[in-house]
Coordinates of N, CA and C in Angstrom, one line a residue:
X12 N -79.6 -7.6 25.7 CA -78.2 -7.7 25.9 C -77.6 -8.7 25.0
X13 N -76.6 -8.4 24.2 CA -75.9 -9.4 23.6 C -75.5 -10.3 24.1
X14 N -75.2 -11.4 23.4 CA -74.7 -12.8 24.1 C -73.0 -12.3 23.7
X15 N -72.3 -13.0 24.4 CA -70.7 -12.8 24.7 C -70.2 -14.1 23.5
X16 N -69.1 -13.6 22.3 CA -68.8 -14.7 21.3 C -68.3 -15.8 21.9
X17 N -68.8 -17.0 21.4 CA -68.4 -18.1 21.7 C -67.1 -18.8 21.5
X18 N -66.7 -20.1 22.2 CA -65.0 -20.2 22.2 C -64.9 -20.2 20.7
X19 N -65.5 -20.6 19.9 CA -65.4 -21.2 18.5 C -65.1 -19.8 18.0
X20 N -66.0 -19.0 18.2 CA -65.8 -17.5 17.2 C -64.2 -16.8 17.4
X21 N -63.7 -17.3 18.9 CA -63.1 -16.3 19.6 C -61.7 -17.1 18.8
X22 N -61.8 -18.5 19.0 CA -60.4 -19.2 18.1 C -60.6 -19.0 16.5
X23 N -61.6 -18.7 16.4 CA -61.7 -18.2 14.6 C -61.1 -16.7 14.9
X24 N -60.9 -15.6 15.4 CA -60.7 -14.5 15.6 C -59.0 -14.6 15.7
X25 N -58.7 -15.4 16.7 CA -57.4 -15.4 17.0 C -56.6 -16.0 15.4
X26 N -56.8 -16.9 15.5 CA -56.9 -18.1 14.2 C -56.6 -16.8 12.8
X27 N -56.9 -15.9 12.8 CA -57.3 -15.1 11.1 C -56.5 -13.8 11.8
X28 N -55.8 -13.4 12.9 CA -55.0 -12.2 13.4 C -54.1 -12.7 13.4
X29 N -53.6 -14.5 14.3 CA -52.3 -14.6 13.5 C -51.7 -14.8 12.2
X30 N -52.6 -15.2 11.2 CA -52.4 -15.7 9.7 C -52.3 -13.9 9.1
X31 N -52.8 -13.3 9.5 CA -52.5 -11.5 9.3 C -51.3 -11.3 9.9
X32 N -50.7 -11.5 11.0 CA -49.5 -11.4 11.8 C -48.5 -12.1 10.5
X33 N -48.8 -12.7 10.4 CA -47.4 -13.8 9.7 C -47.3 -13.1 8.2
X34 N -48.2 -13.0 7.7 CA -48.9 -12.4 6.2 C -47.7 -10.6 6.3
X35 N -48.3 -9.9 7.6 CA -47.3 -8.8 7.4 C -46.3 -8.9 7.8
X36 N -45.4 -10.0 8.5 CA -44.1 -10.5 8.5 C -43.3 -10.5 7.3
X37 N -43.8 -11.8 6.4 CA -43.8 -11.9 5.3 C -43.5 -10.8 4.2
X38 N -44.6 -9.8 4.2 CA -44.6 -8.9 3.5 C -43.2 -8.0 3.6
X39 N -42.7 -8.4 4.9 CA -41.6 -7.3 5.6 C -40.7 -7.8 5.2
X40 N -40.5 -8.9 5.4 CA -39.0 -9.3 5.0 C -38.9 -9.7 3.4
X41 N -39.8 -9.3 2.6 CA -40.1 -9.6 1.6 C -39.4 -7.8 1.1
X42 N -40.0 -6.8 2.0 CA -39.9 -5.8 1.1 C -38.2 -5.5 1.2
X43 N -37.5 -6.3 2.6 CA -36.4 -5.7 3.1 C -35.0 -6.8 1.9
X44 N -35.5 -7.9 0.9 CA -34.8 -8.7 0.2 C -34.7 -8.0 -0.9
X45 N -36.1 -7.5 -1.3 CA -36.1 -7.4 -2.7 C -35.2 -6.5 -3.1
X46 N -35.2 -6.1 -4.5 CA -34.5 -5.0 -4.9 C -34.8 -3.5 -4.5
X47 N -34.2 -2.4 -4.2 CA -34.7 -1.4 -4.5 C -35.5 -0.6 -5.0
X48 N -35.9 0.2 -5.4 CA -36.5 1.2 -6.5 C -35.1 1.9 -6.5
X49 N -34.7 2.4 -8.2 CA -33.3 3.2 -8.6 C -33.5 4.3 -7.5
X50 N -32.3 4.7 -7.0 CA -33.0 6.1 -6.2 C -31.4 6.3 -6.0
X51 N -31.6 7.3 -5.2 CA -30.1 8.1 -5.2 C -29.4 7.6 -3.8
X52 N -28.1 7.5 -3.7 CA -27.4 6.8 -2.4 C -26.4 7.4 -2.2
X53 N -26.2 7.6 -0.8 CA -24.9 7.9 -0.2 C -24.1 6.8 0.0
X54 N -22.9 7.3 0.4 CA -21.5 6.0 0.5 C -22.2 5.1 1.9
X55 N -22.6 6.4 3.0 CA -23.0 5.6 4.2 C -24.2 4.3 3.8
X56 N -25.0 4.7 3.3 CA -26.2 3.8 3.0 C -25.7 2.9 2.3
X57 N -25.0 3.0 1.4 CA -24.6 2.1 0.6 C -23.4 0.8 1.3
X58 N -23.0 1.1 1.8 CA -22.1 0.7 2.9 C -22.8 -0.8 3.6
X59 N -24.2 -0.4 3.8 CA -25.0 -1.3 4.9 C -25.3 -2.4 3.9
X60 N -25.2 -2.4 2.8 CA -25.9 -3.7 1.6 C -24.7 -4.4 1.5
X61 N -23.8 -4.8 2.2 CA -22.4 -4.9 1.7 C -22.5 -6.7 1.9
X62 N -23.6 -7.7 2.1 CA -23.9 -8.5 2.4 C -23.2 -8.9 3.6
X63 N -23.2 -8.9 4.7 CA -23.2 -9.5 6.1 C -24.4 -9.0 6.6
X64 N -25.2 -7.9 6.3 CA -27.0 -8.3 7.1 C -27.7 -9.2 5.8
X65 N -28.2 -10.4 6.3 CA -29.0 -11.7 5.9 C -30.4 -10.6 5.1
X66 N -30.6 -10.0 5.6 CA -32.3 -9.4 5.5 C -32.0 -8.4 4.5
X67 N -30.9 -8.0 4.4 CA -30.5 -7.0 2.8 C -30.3 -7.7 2.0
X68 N -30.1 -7.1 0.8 CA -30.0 -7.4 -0.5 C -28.3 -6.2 -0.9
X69 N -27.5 -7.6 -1.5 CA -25.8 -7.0 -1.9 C -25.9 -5.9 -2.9
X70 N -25.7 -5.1 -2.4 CA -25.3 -4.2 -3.8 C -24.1 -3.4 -3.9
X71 N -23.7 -2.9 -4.9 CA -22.3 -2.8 -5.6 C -22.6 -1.5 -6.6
X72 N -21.1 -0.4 -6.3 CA -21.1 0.7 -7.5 C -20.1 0.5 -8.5
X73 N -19.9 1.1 -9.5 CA -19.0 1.0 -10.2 C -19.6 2.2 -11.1
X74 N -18.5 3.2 -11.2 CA -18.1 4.3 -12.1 C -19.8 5.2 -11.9
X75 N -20.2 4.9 -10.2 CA -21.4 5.6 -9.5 C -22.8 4.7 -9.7
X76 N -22.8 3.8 -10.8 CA -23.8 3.5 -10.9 C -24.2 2.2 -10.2
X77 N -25.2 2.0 -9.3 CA -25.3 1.0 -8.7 C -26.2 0.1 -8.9
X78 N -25.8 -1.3 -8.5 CA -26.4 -2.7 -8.2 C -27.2 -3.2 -8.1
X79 N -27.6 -4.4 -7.9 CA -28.2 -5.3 -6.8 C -27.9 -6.3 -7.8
X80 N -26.7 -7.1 -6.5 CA -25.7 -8.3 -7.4 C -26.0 -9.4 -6.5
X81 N -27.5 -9.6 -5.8 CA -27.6 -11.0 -4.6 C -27.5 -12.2 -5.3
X82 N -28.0 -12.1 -6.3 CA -28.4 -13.5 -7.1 C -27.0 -14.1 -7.3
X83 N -25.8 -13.6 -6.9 CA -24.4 -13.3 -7.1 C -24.0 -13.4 -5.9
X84 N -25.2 -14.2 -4.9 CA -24.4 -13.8 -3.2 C -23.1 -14.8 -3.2
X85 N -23.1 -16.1 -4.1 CA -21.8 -16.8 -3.7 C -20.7 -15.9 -4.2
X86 N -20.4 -15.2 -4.4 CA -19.7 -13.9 -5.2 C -19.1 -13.2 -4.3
X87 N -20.4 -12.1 -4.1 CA -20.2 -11.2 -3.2 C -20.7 -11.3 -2.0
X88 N -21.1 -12.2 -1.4 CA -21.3 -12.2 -0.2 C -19.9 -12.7 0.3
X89 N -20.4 -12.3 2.0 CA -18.9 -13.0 2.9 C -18.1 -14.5 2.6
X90 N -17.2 -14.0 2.3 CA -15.9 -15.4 2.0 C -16.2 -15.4 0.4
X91 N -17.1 -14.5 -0.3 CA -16.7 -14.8 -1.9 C -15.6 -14.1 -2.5
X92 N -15.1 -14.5 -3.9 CA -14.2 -13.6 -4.3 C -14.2 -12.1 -4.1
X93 N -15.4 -11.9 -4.4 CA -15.3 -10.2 -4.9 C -16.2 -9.7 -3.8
X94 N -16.2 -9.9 -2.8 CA -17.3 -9.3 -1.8 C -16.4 -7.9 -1.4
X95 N -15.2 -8.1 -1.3 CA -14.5 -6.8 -1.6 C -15.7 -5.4 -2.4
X96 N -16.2 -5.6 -3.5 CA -16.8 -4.9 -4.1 C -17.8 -4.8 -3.3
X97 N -18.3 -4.8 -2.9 CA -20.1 -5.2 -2.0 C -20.0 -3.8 -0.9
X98 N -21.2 -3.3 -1.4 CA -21.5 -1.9 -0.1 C -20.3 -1.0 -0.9
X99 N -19.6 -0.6 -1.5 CA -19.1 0.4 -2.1 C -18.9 0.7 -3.7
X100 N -18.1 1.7 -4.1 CA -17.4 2.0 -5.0 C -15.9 1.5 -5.3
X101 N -15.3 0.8 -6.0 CA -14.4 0.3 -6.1 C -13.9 -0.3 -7.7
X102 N -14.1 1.1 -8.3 CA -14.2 1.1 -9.9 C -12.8 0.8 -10.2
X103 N -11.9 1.5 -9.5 CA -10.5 1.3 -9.8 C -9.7 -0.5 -9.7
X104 N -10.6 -1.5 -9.2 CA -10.4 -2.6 -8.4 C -10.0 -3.5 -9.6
X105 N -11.4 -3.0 -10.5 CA -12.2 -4.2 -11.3 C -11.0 -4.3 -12.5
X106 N -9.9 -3.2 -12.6 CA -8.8 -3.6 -13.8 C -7.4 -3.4 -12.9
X107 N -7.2 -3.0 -11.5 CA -6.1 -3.4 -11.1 C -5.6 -4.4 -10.4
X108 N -7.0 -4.9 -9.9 CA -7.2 -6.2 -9.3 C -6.7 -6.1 -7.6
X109 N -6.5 -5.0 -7.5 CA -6.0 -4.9 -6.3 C -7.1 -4.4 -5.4
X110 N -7.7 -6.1 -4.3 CA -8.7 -5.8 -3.4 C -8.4 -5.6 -1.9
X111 N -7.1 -4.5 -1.7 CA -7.0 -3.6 -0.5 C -6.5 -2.8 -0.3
X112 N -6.6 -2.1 1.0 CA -6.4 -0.5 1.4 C -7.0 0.3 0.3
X113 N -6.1 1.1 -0.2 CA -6.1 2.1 -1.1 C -6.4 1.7 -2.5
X114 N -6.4 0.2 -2.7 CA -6.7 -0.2 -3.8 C -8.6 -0.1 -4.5
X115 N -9.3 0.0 -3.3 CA -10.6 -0.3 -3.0 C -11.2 1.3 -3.3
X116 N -10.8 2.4 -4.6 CA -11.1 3.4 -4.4 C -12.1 3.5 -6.1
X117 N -12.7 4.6 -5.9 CA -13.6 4.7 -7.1 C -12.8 5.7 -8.3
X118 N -11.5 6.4 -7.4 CA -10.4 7.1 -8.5 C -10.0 6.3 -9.4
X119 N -10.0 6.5 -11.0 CA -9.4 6.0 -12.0 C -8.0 7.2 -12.3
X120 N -7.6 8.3 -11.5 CA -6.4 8.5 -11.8 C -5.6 7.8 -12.3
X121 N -4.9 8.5 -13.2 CA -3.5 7.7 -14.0 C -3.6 6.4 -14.6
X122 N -4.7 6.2 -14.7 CA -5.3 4.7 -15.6 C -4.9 5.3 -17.3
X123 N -5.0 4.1 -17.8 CA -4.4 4.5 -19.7 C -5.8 4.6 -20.2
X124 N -5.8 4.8 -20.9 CA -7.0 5.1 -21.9 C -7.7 3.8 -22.5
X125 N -7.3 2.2 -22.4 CA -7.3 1.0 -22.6 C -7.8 0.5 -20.8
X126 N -7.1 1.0 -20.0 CA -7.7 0.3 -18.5 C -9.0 1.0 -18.4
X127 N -9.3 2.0 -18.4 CA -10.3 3.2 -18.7 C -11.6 2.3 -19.0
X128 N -11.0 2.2 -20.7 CA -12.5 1.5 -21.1 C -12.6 0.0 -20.6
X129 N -11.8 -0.8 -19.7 CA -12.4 -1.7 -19.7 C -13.2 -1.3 -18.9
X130 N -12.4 -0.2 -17.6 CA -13.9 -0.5 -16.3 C -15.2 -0.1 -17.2
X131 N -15.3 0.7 -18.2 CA -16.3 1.1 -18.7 C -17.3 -0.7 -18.9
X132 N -16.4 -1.1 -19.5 CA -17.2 -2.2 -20.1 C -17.3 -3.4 -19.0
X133 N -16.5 -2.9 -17.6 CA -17.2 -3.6 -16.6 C -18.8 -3.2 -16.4
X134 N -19.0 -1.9 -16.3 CA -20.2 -1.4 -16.2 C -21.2 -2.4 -16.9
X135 N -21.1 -2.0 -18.3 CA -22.0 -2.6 -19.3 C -22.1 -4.1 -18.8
X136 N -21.6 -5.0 -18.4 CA -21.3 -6.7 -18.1 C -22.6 -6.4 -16.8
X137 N -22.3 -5.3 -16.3 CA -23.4 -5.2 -14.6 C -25.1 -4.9 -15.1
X138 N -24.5 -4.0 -15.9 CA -26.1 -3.1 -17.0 C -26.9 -4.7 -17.3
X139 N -26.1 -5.5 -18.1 CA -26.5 -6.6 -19.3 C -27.1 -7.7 -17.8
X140 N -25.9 -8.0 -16.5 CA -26.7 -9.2 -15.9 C -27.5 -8.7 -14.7
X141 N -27.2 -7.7 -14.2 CA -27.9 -7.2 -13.0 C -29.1 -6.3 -12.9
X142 N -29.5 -6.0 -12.0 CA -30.2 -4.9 -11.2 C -30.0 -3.3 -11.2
X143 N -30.3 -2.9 -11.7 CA -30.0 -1.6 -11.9 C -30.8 -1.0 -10.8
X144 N -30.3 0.1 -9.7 CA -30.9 0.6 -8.5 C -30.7 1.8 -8.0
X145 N -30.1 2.7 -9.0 CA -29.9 4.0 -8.6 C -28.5 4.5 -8.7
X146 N -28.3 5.7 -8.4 CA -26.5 6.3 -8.5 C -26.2 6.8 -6.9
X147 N -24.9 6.5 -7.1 CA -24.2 7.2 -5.7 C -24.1 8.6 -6.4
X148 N -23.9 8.8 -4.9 CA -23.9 10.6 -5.1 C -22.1 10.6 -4.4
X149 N -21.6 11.3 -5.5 CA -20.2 11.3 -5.2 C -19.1 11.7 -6.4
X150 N -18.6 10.7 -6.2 CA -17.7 11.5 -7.7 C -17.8 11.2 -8.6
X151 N -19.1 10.8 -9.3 CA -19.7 10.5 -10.3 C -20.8 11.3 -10.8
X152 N -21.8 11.4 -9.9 CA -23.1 11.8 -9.6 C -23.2 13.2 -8.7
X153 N -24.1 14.3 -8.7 CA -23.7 15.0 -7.8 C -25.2 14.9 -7.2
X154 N -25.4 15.6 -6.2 CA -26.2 15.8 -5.6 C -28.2 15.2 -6.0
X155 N -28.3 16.1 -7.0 CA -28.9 16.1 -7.9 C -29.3 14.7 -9.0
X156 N -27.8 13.7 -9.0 CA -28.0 12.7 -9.6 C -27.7 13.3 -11.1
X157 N -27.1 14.0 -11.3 CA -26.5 14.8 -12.6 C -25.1 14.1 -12.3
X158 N -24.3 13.9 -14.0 CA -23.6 13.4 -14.3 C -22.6 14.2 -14.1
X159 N -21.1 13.9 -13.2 CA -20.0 15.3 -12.8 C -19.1 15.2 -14.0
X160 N -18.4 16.3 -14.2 CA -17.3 16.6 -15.0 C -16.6 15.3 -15.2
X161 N -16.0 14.6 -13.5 CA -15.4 13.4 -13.8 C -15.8 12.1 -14.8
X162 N -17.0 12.1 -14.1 CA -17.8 10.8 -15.3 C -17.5 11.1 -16.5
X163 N -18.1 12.4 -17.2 CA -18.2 12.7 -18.3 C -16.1 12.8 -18.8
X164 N -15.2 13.1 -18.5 CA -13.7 12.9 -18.5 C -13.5 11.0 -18.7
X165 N -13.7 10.5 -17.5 CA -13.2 9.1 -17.7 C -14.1 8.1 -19.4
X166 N -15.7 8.4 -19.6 CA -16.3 8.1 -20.4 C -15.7 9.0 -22.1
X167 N -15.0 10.3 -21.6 CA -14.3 10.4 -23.4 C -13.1 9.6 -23.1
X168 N -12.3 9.7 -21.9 CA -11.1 8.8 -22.2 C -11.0 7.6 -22.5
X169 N -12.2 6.5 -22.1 CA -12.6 5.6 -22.6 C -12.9 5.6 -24.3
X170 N -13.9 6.5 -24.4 CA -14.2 6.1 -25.7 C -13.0 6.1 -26.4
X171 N -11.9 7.0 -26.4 CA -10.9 7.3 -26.9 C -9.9 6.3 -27.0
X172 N -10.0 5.3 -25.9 CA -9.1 4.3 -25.8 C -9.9 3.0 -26.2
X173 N -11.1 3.2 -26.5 CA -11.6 2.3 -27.7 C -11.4 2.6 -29.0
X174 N -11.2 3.4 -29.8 CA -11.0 4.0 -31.0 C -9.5 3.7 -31.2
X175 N -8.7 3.8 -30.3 CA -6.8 3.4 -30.3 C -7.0 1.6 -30.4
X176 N -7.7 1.0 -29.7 CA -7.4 -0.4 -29.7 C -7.9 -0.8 -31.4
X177 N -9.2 -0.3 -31.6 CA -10.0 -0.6 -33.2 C -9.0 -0.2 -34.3
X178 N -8.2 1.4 -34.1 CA -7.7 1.3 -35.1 C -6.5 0.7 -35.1
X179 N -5.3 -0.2 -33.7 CA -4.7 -0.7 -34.0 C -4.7 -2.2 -34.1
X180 N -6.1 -2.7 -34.1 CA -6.7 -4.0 -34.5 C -6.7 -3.8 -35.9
X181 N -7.2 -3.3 -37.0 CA -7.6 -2.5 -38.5 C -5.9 -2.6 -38.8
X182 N -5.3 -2.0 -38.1 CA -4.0 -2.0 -38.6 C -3.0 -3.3 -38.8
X183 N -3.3 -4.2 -37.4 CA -2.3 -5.3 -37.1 C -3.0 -6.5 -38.4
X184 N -4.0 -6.6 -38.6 CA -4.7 -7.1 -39.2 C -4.0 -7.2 -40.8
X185 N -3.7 -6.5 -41.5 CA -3.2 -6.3 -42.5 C -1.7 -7.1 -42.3
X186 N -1.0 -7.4 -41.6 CA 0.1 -8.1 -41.3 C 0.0 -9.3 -40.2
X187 N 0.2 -10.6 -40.8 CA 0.4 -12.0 -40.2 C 0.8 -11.9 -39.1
X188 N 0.2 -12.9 -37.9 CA 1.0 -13.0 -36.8 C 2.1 -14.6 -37.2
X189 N 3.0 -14.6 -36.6 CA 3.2 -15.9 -36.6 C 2.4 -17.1 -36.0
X190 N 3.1 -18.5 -36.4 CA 2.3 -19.7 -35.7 C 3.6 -19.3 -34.5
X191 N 2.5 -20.2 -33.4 CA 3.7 -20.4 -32.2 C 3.1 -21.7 -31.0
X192 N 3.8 -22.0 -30.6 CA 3.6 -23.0 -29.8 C 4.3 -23.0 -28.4
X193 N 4.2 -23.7 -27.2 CA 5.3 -23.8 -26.1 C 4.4 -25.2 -25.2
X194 N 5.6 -25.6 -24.9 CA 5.2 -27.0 -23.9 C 6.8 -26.6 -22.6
X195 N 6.0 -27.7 -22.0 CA 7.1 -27.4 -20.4 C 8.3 -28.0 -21.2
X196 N 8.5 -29.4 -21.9 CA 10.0 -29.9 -21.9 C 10.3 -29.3 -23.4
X197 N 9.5 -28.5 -24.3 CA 10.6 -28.2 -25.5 C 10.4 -26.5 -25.4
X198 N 10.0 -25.6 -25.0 CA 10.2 -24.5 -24.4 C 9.2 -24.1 -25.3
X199 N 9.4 -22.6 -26.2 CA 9.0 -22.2 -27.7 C 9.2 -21.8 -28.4
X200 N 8.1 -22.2 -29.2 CA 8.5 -21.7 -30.9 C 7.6 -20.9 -31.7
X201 N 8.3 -20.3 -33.0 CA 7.6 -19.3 -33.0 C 8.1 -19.4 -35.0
X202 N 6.9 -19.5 -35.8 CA 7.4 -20.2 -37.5 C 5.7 -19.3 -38.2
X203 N 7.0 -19.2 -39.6 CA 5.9 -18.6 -40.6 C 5.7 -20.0 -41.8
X204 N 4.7 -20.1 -42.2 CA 4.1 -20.8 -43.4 C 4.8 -19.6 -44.4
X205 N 4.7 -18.8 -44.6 CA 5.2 -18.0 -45.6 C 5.9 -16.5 -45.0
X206 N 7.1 -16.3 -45.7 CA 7.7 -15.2 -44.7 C 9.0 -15.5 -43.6
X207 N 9.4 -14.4 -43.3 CA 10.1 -14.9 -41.7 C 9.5 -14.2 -40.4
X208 N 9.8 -15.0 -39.2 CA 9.5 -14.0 -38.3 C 10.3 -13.3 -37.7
X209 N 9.3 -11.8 -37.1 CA 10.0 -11.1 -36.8 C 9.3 -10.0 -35.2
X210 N 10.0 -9.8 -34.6 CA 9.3 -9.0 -33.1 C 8.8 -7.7 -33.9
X211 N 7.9 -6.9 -33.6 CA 7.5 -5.9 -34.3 C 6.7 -5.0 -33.4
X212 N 7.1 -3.6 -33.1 CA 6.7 -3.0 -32.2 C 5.0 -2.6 -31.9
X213 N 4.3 -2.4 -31.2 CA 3.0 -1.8 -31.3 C 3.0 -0.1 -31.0
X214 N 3.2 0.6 -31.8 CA 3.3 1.8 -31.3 C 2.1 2.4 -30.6
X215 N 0.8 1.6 -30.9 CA -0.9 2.2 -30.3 C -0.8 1.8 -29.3
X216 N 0.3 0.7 -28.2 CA 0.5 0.5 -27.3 C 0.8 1.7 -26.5
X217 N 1.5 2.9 -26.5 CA 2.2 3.8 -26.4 C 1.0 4.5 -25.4
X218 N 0.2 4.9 -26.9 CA -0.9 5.5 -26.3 C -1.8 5.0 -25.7
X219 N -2.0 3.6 -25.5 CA -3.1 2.8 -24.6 C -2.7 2.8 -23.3
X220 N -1.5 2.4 -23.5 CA -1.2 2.0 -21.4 C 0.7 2.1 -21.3
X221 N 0.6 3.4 -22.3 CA 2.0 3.8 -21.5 C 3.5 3.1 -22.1
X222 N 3.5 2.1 -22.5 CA 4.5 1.0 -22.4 C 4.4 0.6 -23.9
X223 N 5.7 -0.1 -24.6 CA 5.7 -0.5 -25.5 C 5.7 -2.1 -25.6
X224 N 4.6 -2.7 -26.2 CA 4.7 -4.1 -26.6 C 5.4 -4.9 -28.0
X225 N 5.4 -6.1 -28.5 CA 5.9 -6.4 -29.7 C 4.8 -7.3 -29.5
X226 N 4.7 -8.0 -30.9 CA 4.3 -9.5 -31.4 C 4.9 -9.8 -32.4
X227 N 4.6 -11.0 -32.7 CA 5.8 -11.6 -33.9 C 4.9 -11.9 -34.7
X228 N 5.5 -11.0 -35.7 CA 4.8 -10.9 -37.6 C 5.2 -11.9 -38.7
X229 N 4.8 -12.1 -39.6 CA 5.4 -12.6 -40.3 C 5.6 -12.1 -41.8
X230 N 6.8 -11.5 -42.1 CA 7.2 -10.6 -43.5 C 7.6 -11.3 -44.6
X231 N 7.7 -10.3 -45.7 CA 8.8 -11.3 -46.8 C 9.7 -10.3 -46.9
X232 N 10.4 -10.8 -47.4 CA 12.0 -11.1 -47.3 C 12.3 -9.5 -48.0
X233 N 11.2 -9.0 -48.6 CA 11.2 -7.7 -49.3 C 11.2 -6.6 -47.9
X234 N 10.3 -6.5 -46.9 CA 9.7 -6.0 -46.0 C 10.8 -5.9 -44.5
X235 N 12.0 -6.7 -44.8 CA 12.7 -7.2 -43.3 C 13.5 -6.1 -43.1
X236 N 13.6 -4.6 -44.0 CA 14.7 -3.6 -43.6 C 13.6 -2.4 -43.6
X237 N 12.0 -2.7 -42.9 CA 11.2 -1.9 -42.4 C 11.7 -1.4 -40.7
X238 N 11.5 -0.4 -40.5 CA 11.9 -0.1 -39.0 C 10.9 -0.7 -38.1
X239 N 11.4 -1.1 -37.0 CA 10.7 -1.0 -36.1 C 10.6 -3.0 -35.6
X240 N 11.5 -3.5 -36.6 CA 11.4 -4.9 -36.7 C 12.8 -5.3 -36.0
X241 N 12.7 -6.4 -35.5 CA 13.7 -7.4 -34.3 C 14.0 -8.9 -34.6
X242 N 14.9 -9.2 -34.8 CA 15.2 -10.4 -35.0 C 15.6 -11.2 -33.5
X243 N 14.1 -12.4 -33.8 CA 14.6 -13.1 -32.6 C 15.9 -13.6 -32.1
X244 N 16.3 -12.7 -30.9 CA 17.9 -13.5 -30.0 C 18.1 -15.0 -30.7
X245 N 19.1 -15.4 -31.2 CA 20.1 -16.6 -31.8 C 19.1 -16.7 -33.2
X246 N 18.3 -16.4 -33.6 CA 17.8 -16.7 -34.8 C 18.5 -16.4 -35.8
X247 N 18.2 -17.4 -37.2 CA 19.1 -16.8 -38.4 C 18.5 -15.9 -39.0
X248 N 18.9 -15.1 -39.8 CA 18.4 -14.1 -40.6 C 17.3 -14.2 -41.1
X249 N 16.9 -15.1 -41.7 CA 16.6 -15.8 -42.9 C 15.8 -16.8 -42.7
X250 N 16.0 -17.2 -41.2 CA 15.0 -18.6 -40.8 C 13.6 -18.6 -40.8
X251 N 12.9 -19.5 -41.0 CA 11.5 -19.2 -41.1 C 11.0 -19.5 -40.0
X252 N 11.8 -20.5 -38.7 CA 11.0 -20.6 -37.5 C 12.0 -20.4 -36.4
X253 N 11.8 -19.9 -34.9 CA 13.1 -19.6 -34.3 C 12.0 -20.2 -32.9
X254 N 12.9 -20.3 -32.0 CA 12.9 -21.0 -31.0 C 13.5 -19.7 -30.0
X255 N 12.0 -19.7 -29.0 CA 11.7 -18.1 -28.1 C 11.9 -19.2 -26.5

């Protein structure tokens, strides 16, 4: 008949089942911090990483593609700036800046072709410092994790409204901005080293975001009966520096 283990074996037994106990604790909350594997998400699921449970890990969509922004919890976790973004889609946010109600949506409707590509190039800012973890399935992504009509729409309107800003950079470039200055007690000013200044319209503004802009150019004296040019309010004709 066997002998019955001794107290010694029996606290070595206990002794090596709790250190296993703790070991697969460990492992748990370990698996429940870390990042994902990329995989495919619904809004519901996605919803629950929104950082208020401690044992998840924050994650964030933008233009479907998703996150893991914890390393970013002063951020997006509760009471950070942007936790607004956290657990959802909220592509439209990141260039209207508007973090409520209706503002919190992943529609880029009626955006200019300039607001467009920046969310794009919010993306890329997330691609370059984050976690990459998979795509929502929604109006980006379909089922399948195939790219929808919309994505592929907002991504040429983007490109497109990168090609408007390059070529009216290529263009502005060819023509001087003025010098300019402003302080609280002398207001501002606005002076050419060579030339006069003048308001000058951006017409690639039109096409970027709807609206027309100016900046102040600086011409010669040959160039001042080109259209599209403004003589600063009380300025002389002729003056080379005016006061805005």
């Amino acid at each position: 008949m066997a002998a019955p283990p001794s107290l010694k074996a029996i606290s070595s037994l206990l002794l090596l089942l709790g250190f296993l106990s703790a070991m697969v604790a460990l492992l748990y909350q370990y698996s429940l911090t870390r990042s994902p594997k990329p995989r495919l998400w619904t809004a519901d699921e996605l919803a629950l990483y929104n950082g208020t449970e401690e044992s998840l890990p924050i994650l964030l969509s933008i233009l479907g593609s998703v996150f893991d922004v914890t390393k970013g919890k002063s951020h997006y976790g509760p009471g950070g700036g942007y936790h607004q973004f956290s657990g959802r889609d909220a592509s439209r946010a990141f260039i209207s800046g508007n973090f409520t109600g209706d503002g919190l949506t992943d529609s880029l409707q009626g955006l200019s072709s300039e607001q467009v590509n920046s969310v794009i190039n919010w993306r890329k800012f997330y691609t370059e410092r984050y976690i990459y973890v998979g795509k929502l399935v929604g109006r980006y992504y379909d089922q399948e994790g195939n790219p929808t009509k919309y994505l592929k729409g907002v991504e040429t309107k983007a490109k497109r409204g990168a090609q408007l800003l390059e070529k009216q950079k290529n263009e502005e470039s060819k023509i001087p901005n003025c010098n300019s200055r402003w302080s609280q007690s002398e207001g501002g000013k606005v002076w050419c080293d060579e030339g006069y200044p003048r308001l000058m319209r951006r017409p690639g503004d039109i096409a970027l975001t709807g609206q027309i802009s100016q900046r102040c150019v600086c011409m010669k004296e040959e160039e001042l009966t080109k259209p599209g040019l403004e003589v600063y309010k009380g300025c002389d004709y002729l003056s080379t520096s005016c006061v805005v």
